[in-house]
GROMACS .gro file of C-alpha atoms in nm:
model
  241
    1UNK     CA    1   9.819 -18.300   1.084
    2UNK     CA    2   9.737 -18.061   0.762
    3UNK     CA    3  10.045 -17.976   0.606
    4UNK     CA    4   9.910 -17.656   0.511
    5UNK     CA    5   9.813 -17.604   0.841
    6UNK     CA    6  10.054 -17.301   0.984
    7UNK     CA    7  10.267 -17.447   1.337
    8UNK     CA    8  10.096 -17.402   1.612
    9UNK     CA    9  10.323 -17.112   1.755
   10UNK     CA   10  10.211 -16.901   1.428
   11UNK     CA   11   9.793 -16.945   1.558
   12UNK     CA   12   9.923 -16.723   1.833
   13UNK     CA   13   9.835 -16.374   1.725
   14UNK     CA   14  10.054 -16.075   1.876
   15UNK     CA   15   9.825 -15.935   2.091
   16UNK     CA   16   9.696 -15.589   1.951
   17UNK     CA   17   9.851 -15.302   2.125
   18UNK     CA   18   9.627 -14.978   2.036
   19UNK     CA   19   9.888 -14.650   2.086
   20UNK     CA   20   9.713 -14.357   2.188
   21UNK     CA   21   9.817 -14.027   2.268
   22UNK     CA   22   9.794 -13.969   2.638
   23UNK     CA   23  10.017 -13.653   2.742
   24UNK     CA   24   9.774 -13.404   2.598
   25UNK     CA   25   9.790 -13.179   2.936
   26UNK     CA   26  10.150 -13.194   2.924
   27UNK     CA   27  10.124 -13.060   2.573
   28UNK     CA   28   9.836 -12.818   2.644
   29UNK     CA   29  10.108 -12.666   2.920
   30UNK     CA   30  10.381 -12.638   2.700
   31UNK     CA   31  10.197 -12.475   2.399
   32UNK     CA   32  10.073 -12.251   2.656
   33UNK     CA   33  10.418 -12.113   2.824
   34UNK     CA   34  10.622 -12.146   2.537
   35UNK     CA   35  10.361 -11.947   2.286
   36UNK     CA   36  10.342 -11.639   2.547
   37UNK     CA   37  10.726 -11.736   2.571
   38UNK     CA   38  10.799 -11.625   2.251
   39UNK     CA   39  10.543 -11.380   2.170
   40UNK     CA   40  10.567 -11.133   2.507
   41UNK     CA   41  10.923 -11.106   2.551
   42UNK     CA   42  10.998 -11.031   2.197
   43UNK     CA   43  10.679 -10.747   2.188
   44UNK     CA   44  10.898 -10.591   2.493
   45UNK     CA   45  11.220 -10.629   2.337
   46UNK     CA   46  11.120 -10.502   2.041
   47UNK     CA   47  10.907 -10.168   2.184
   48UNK     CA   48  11.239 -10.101   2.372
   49UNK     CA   49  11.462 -10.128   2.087
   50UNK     CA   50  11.292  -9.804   1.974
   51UNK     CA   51  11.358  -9.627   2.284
   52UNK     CA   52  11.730  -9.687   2.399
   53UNK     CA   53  12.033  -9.781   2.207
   54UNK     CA   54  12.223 -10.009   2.439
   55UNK     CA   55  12.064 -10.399   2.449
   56UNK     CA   56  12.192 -10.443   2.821
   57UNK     CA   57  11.891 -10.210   2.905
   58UNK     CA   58  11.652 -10.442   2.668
   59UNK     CA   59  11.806 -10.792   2.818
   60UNK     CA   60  11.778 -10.644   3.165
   61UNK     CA   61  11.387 -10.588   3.091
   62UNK     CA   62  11.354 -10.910   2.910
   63UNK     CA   63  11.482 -11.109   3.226
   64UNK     CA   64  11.232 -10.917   3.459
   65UNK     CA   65  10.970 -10.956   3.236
   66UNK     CA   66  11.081 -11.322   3.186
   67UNK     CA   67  11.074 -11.389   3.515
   68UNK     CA   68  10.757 -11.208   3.630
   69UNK     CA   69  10.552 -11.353   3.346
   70UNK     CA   70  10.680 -11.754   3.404
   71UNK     CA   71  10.625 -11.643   3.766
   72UNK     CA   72  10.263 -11.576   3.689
   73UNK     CA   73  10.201 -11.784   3.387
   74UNK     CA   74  10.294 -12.111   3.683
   75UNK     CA   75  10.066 -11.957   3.829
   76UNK     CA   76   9.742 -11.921   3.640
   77UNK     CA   77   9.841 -12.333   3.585
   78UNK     CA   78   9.818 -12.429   3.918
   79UNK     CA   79   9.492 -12.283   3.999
   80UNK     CA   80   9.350 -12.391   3.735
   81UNK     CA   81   9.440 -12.734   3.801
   82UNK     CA   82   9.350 -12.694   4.146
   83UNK     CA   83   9.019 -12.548   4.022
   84UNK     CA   84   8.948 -12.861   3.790
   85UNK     CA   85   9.026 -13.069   4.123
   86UNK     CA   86   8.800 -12.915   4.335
   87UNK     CA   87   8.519 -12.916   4.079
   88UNK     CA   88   8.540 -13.278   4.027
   89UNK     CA   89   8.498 -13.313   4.410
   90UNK     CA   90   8.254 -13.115   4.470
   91UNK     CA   91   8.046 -13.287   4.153
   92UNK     CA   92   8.131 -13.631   4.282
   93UNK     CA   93   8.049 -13.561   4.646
   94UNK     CA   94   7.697 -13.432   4.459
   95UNK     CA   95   7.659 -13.788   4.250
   96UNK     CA   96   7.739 -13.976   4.556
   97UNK     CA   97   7.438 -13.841   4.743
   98UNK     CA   98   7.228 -13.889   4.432
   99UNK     CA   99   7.278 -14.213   4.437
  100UNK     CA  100   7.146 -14.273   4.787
  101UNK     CA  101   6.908 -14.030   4.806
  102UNK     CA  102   6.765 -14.006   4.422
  103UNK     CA  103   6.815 -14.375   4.404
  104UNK     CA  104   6.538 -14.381   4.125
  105UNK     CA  105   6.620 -14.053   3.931
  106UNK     CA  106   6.970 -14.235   3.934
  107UNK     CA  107   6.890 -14.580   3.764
  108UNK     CA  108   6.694 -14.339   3.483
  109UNK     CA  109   6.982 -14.151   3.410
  110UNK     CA  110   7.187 -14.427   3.357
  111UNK     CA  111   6.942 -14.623   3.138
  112UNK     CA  112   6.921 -14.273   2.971
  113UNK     CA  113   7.253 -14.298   2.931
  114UNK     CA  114   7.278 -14.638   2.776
  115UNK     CA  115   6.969 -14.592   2.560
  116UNK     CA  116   7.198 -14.342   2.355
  117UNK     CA  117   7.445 -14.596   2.279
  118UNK     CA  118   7.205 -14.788   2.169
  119UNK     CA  119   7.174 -15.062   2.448
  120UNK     CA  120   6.856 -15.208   2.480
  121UNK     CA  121   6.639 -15.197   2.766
  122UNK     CA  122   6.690 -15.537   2.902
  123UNK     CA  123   7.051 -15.513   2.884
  124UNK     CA  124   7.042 -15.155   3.024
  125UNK     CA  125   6.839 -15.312   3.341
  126UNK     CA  126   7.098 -15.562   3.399
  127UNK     CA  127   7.378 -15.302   3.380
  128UNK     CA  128   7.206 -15.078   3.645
  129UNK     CA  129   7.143 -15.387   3.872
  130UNK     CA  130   7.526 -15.444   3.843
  131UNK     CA  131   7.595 -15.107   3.942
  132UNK     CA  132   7.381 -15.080   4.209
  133UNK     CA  133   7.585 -15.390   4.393
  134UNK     CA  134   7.919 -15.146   4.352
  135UNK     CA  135   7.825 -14.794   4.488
  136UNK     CA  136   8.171 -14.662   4.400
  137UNK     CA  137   8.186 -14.821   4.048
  138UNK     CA  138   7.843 -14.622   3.993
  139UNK     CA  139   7.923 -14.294   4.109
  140UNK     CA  140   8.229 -14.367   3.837
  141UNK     CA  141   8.030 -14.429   3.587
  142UNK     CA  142   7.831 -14.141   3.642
  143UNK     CA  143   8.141 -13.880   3.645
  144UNK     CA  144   8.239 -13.995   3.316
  145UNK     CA  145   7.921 -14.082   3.113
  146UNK     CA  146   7.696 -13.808   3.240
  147UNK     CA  147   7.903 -13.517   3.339
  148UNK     CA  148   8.235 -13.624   3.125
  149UNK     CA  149   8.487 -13.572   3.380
  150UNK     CA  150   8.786 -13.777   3.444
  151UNK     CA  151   8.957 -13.768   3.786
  152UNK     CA  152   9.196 -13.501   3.753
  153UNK     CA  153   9.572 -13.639   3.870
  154UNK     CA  154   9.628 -13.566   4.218
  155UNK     CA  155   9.989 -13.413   4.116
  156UNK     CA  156   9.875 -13.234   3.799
  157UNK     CA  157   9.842 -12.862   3.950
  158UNK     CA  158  10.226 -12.836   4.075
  159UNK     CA  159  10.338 -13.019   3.762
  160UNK     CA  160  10.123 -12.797   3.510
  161UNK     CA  161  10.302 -12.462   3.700
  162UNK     CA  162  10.632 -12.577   3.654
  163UNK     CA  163  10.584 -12.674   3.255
  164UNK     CA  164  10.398 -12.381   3.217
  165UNK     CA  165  10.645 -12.192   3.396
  166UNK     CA  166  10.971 -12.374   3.204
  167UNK     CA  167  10.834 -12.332   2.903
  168UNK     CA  168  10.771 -11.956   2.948
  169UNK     CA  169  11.117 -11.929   3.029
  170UNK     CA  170  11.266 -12.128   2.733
  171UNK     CA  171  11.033 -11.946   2.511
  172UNK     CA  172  11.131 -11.592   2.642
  173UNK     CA  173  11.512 -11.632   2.573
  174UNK     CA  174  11.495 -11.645   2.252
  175UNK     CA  175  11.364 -11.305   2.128
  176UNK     CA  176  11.648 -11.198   2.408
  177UNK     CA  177  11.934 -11.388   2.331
  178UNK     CA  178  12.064 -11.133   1.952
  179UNK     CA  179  12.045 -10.873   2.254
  180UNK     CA  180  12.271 -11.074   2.471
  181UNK     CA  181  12.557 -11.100   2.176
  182UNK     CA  182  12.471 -10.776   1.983
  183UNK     CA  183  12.559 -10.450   2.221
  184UNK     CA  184  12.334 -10.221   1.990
  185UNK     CA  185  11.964 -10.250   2.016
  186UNK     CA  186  11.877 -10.146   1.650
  187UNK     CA  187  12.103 -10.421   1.514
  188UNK     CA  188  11.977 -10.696   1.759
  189UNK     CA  189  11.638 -10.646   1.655
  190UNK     CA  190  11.621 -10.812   1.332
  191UNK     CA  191  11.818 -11.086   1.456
  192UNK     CA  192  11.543 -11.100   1.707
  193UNK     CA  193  11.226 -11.119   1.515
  194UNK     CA  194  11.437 -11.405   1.238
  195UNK     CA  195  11.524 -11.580   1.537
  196UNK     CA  196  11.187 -11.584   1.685
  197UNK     CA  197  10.984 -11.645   1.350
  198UNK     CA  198  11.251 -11.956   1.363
  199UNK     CA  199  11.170 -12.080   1.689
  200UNK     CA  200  10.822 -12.053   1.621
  201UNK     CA  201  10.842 -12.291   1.312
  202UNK     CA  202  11.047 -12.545   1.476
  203UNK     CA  203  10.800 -12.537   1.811
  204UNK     CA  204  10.474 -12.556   1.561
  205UNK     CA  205  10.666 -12.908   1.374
  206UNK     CA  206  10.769 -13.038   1.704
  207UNK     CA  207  10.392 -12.956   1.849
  208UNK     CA  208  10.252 -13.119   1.515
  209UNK     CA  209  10.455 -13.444   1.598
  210UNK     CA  210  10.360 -13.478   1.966
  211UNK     CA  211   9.951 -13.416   1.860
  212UNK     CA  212   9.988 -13.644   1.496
  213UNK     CA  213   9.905 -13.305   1.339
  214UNK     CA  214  10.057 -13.253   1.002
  215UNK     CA  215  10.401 -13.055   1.067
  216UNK     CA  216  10.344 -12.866   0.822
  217UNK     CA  217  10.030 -12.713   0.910
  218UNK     CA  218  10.111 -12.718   1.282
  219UNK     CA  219  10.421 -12.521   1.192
  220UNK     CA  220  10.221 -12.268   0.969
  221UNK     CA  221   9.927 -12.188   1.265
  222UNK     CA  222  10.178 -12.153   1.492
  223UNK     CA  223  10.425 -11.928   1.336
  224UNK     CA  224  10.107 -11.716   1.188
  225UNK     CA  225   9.960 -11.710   1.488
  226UNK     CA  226  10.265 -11.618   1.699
  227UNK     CA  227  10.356 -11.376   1.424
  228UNK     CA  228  10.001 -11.169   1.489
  229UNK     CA  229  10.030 -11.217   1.842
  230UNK     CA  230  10.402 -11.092   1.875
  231UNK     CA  231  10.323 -10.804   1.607
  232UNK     CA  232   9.967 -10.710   1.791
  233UNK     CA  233  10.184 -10.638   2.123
  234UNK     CA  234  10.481 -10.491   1.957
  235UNK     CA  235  10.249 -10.280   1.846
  236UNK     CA  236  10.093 -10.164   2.149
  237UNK     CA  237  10.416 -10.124   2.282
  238UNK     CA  238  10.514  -9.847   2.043
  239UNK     CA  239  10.196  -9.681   2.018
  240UNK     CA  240  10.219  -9.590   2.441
  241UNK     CA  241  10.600  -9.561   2.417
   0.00000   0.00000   0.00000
C-alpha cells in the first residue's frame, strides 16, 4: 500500500448536503400579517390620538380593529390557499385527460419541453416513452414543467389563516401597547410611532435572515416601506376625522 495514499475511511467523502430555503409560504404569511400588523393599527391609533384625550378610548379601538382585521386578514389566507388548491385540481384533472385523449399533442409538448433544456431528440424520445409507461408520473411532469405548479399542501389554507392571523395580532400590539401604559393620548403617541419604527427594523433584520437577504437592506425596505404605509393611512385618517 502507498504510503501517501490517505486511509481508506478518509476516500469516503461526507455526502453533500445542499441547504435550501423551504418555508417561503410560511414567510410570505408572516410578512403579510405582521406588515398590516404594524402599519393599520398604528394609522388608527394615531388618527384617534387627535380626536380624544384619554388612550383607553384609542386601546379600546385598537383591540376591535385588531381583532376585526386578523379576523379578516386569516381570512383572505385561507381562500387564497384554498383557491391555489382548487386551481391545481382543476388544471391537473385537465392534463390528465390530455394525456389520454391528446395523446400526441402530449408527447410534443413534452419533447417541447425538453428541447429547451437542451436535450436532444433521441434522448427526449426515450424520456416520453418512459413516461408514457407511468400515467401519473406524466401528468407530474406536466404540472411542474409546463404549467409550473407544485401541489399545493393539503393543510396549507388553515395554517396560512392562522399565521396570517397571529401575526396580525402580534404586529397590531405594538403601536397599542404606549397607549396601554400612558393614560394620555397625546403623550402615547410618540412613544407609539418610536416603538413602531422599532419593531419595524427588528421584523425587516429578522425577515432578511429567514430569506438570506442582507439585514441591512431587509431592515431599511421594510421600515421605509412600513413608514409610507403607516404615514399614507394616518393620513387619511386625519384628513376624514
Amino acid at each position: 500500500m502507498d504510503a501517501n495514499q490517505p486511509p481508506e475511511s478518509h476516500l469516503h467523502l461526507r455526502p453533500h448536503v445542499e441547504e435550501h430555503f423551504t418555508a417561503g409560504d410560511v414567510v410570505r404569511d408572516v410578512v403579510i400579517g405582521m406588515s398590516d400588523g404594524l402599519t393599520v393599527p398604528f394609522a388608527l391609533a394615531a388618527g384617534i390620538s387627535g380626536a380624544v384625550a384619554s388612550s383607553h378610548l384609542v386601546v379600546t379601538a385598537g383591540l376591535a380593529e385588531v381583532a376585526a382585521g386578523s379576523i379578516a386578514m386569516g381570512l383572505g389566507g385561507y381562500l387564497a390557499a384554498r383557491g391555489d388548491a382548487d386551481h391545481y385540481e382543476r388544471e391537473r384533472r385537465r392534463e390528465e385527460a390530455e394525456v389520454v385523449e391528446k395523446t400526441s399533442a402530449a408527447e410534443s409538448e413534452v419533447l417541447a419541453i425538453l428541447t429547451a433544456y437542451g436535450v436532444d431528440e433521441g434522448a427526449g424520445v426515450a424520456v416520453v416513452e418512459a413516461l408514457k409507461r407511468q400515467p401519473s408520473r406524466w401528468v407530474d411532469f406536466m404540472m411542474r414543467f409546463e404549467l409550473g405548479l407544485e401541489r399545493p399542501n393539503p393543510r396549507r389554507a388553515l395554517g396560512s389563516a392562522t399565521t396570517i392571523g397571529g401575526a396580525y395580532v402580534a404586529g397590531g400590539l405594538f403601536p397599542l401597547l404606549p397607549y396601554m401604559l400612558v393614560g394620555e393620548a397625546a403623550r402615547a403617541l410618540p412613544l407609539s410611532v418610536a416603538l413602531t419604527l422599532v419593531a419595524l427594523l427588528v421584523f425587516g433584520i429578522i425577515k432578511g435572515r429567514f430569506t438570506g437577504a442582507p439585514a441591512v437592506r431587509s431592515a431599511a425596505q421594510t421600515v421605509v416601506i412600513g413608514g409610507i404605509a403607516a404615514a399614507a393611512a394616518f393620513g387619511l385618517v386625519r384628513l376624514f376625522d
